[in-house]
Coordinates of C-alpha atoms in Angstrom, one line a residue:
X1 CA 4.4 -33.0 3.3
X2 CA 3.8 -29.9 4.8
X3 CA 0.4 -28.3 5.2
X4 CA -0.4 -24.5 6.0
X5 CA -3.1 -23.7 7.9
X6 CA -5.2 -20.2 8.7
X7 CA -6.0 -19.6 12.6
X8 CA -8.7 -17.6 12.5
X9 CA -10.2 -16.0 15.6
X10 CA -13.4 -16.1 16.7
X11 CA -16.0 -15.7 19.8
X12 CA -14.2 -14.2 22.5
X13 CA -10.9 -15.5 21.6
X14 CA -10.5 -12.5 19.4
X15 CA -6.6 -12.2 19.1
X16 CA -5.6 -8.9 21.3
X17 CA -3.6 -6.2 19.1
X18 CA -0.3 -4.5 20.0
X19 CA -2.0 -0.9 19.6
X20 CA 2.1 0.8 20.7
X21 CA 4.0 -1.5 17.9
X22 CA 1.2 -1.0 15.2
X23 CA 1.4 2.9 15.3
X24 CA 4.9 3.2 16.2
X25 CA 7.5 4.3 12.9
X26 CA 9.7 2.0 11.7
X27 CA 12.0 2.3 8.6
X28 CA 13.9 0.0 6.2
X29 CA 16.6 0.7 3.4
X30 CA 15.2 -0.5 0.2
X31 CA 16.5 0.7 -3.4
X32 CA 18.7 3.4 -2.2
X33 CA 16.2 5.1 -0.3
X34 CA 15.3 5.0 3.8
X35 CA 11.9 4.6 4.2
X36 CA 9.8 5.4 7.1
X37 CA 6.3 4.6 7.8
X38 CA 3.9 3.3 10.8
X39 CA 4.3 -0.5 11.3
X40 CA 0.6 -1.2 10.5
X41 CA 1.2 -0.2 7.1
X42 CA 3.7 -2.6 6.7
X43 CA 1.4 -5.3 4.8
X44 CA 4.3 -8.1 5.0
X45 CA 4.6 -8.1 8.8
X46 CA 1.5 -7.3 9.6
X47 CA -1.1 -9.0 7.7
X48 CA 0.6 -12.1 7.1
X49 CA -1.6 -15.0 8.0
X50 CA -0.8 -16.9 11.4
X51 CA 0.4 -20.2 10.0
X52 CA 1.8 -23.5 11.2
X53 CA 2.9 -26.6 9.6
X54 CA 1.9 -29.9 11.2
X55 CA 4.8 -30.3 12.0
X56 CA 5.3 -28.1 15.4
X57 CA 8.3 -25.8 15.5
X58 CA 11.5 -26.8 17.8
X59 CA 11.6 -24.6 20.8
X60 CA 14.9 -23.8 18.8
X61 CA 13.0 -22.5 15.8
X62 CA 10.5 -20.6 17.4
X63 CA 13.5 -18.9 19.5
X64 CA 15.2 -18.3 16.3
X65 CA 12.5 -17.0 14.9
X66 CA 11.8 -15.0 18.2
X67 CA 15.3 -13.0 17.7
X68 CA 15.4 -12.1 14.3
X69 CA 11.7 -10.6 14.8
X70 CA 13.2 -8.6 17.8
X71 CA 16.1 -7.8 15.6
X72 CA 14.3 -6.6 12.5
X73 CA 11.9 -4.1 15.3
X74 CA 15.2 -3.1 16.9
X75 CA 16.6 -2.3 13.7
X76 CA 14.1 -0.5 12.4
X77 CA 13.5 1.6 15.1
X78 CA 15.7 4.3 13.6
X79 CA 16.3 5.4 10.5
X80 CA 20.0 5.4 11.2
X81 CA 20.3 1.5 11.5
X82 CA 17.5 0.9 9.0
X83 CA 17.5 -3.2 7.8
X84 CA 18.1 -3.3 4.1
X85 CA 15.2 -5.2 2.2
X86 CA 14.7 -5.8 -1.6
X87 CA 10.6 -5.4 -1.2
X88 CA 8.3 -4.0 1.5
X89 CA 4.3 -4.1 0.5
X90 CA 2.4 -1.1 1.8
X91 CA -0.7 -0.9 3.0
X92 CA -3.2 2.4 2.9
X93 CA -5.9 1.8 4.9
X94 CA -9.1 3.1 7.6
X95 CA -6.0 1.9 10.7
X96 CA -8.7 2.4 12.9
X97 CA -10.1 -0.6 11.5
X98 CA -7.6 -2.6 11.4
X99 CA -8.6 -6.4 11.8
X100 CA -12.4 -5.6 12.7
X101 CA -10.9 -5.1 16.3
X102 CA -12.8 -1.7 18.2
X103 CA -9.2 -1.7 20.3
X104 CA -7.7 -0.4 17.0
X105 CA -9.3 2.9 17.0
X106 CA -6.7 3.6 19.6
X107 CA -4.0 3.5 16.6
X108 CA -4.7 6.7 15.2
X109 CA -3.6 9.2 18.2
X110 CA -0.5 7.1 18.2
X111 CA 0.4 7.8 14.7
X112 CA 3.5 10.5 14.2
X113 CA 2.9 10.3 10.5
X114 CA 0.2 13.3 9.3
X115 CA -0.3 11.5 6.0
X116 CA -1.2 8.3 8.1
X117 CA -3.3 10.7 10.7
X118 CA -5.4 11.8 8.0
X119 CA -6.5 8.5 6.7
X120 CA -6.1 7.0 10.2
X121 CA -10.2 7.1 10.7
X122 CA -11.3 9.1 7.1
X123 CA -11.7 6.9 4.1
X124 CA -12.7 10.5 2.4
X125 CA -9.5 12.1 3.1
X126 CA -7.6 13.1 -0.5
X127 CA -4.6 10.7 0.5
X128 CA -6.8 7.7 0.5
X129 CA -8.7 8.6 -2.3
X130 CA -5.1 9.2 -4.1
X131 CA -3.1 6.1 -3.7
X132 CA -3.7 2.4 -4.6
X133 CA -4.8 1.0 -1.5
X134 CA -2.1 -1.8 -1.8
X135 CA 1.4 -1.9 -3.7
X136 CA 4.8 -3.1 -3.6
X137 CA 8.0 -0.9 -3.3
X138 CA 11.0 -3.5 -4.8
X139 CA 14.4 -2.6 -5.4
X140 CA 15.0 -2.4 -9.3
X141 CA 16.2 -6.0 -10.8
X142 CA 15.5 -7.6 -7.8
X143 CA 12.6 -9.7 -9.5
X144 CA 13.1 -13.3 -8.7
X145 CA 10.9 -13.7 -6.2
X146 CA 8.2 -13.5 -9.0
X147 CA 9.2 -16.0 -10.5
X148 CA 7.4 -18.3 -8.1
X149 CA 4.2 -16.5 -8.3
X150 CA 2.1 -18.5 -10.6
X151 CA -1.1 -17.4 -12.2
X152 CA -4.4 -20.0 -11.7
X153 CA -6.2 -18.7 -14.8
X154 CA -3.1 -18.0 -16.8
X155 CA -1.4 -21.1 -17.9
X156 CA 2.2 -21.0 -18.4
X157 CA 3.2 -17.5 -16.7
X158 CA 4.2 -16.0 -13.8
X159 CA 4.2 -12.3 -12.4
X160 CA 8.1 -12.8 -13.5
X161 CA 7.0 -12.6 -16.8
X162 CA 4.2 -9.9 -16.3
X163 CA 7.4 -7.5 -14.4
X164 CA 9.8 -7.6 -17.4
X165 CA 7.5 -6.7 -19.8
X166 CA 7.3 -3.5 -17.9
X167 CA 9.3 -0.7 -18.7
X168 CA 10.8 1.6 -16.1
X169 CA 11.5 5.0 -17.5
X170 CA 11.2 8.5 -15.5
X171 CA 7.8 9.7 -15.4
X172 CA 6.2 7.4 -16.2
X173 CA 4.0 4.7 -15.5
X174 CA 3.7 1.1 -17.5
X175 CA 1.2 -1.5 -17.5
X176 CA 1.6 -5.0 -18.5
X177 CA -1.8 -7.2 -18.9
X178 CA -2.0 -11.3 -19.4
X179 CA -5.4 -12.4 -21.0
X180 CA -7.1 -15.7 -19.6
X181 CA -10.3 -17.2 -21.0
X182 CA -11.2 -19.5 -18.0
X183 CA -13.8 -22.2 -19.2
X184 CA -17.7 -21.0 -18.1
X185 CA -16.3 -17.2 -17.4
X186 CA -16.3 -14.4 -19.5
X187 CA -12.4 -13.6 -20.8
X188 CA -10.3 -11.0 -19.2
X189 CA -7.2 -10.0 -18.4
X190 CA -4.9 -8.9 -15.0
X191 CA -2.8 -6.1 -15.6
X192 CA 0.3 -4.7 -13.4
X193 CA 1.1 -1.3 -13.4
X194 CA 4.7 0.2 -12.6
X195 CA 6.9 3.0 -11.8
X196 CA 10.6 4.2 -11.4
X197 CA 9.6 6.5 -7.9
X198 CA 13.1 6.5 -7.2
X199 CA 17.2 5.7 -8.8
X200 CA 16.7 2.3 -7.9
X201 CA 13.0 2.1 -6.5
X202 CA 10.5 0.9 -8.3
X203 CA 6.5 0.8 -7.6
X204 CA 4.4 -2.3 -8.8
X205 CA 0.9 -2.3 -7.8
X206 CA -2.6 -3.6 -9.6
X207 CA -3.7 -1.8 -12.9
X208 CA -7.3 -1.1 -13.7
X209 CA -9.7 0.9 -15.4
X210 CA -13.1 2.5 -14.6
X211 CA -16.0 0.8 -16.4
X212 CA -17.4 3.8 -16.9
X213 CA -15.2 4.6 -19.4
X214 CA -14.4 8.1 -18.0
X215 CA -10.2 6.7 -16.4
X216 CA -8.0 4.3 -19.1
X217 CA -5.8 2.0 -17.5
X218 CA -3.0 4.1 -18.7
X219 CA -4.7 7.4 -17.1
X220 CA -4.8 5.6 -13.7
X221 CA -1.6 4.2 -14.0
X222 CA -0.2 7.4 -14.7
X223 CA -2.5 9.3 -12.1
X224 CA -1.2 6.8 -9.2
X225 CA 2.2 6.3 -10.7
X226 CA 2.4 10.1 -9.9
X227 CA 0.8 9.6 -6.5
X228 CA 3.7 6.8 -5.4
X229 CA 6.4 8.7 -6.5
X230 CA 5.0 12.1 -4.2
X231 CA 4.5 9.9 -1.6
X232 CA 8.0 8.5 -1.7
X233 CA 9.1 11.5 -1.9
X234 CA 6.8 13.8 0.7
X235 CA 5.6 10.8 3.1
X236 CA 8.5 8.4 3.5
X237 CA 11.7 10.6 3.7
X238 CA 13.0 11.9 7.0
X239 CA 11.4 14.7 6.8
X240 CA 8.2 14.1 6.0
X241 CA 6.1 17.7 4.0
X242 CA 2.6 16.6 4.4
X243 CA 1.3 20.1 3.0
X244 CA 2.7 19.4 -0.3
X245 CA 1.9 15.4 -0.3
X246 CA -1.9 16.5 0.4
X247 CA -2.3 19.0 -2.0
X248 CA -0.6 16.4 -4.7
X249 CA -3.3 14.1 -3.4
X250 CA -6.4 16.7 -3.5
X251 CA -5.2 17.2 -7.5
X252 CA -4.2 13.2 -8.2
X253 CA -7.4 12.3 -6.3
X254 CA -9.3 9.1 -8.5
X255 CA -12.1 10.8 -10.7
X256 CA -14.9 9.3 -8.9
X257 CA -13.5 10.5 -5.5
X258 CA -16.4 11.4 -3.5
X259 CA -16.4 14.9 -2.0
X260 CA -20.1 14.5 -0.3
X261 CA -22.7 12.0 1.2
X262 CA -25.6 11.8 3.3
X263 CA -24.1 12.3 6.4
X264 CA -20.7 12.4 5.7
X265 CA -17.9 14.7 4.5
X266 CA -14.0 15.0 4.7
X267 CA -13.3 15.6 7.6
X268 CA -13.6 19.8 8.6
X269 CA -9.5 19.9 8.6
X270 CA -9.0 17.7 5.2
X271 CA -12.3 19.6 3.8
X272 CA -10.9 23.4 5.0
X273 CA -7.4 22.1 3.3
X274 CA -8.9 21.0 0.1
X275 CA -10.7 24.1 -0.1
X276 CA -7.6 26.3 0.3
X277 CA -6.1 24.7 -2.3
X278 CA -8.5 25.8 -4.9
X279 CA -10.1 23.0 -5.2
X280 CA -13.1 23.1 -7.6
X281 CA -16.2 21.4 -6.2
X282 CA -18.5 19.4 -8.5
X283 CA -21.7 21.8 -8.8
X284 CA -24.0 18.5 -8.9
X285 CA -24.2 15.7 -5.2
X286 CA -25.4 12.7 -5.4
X287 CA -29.1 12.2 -4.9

């Protein structure tokens, strides 16, 4: 039997960060396309649990395991030598907070991305506000791995099932939903959006709507569907055109983006950017 367990730090045993590797750029190959982004965005390697079974690793294993880590950073160090991978999650995130650690404020003058810059320390910035905050980029067909993801409160499927009822066209985004009625809770539904951003690259991430009423889940999957594929396109390549990814993001921002608050705005360089671009600003503020 094997058991997996969570180590969680605490008191001062708080687990130090690698502030270099975190904002350093590292790039994989997957569905045809080179990818480059900083390694703290990489939500696979980096926020993985620490886990252990009870049964303690050989010095063998742990050497193993040691290499192909060293490998894999080696690797992915250039573009040029770029390790091919059928799925990377990404993560779009306030870096400076990464892991409630003060130290990792110190990512953000690392960063050689802009895109990443601008979000870096600024949850207001029109990137953030853009993008799902979480999703997956997987090489089209390679879907197996799903296969094993069941669903607690949906008896009988797995996100195997919920992927091919997507359908991956050019332009657009789909959304797939399974319905659950879990005894002494209200019925509902999870829903998966997903997108073609590439010949063979295809975004999943989670699909929702506003309960507001004033976003469908088809207009948000199609607004951040939109948003993935400039991003792709803009913030991952080679050559990265952050003038043209930002002012994608300041139109494909989410409706209830906030532009003010007591205290706080964009940032004066997102703000001045976002008002070169034309951007009309709401004539009412929050109270």
């Amino acid at each position: 039997m094997i058991a997996t367990i969570t180590v969680a730090a605490c008191g001062s045993h708080t687990r130090q960060i690698d502030v270099a590797l975190l904002a350093s750029d590292r790039s994989v190959h997957v569905g045809g396309e080179t990818l480059t982004l900083p390694y703290v965005a990489l939500s696979d390697f980096v926020y993985a649990p620490i886990s252990f079974s009870l049964r303690a690793p050989s010095g063998d294993e742990r050497a193993q395991a040691r290499r192909q880590r060293e490998t894999f950073l080696a690797r992915a160090a250039q573009r040029e030598t770029a390790p091919t991978l059928e799925s990377i999650t990404v993560s779009i995130a306030v870096y400076a907070s990464y892991g409630e650690l003060g130290q990792s404020a110190r990512i953000c003058p690392r960063l050689k991305r802009r895109w990443a810059i601008s979000i870096c320390g600024d949850s207001y910035s029109p990137i953030y506000q853009a993008l799902p905050h979480e999703f997956e980029l997987v090489e089209f067909g390679k879907f197996e791995k799903y296969k094993h993801h069941f669903f607690a409160a949906v008896r009988g499927k797995t996100r195997y099932d919920q992927v091919s009822a997507l359908r991956f066209r050019d332009n657009v985004s789909s959304v797939s939903c399974f319905s659950y009625d879990v005894s002494g809770h209200r019925p509902g539904q999870t829903c998966l959006a997903g997108r073609l951003v590439g010949n063979r690259l295809v975004a999943l991430w989670e699909a929702w709507e506003r309960k507001d009423g004033h976003e469908k889940m088809q207009e948000r999957a199609d607004r951040e569907g939109r948003m993935i594929a400039e991003f792709v396109e803009k913030g991952l390549g080679g050559d990265e055109d952050f003038q043209r990814l930002e002012r994608a993001a300041v139109e494909l921002r989410s409706p209830d983006a906030p532009t003010w608050s007591p205290g706080r705005v964009y940032s004066p360089e997102s703000m001045n950017r976002v008002v070169r671009y034309g951007l009309k600003m709401p004539q009412t503020f929050p109270r």
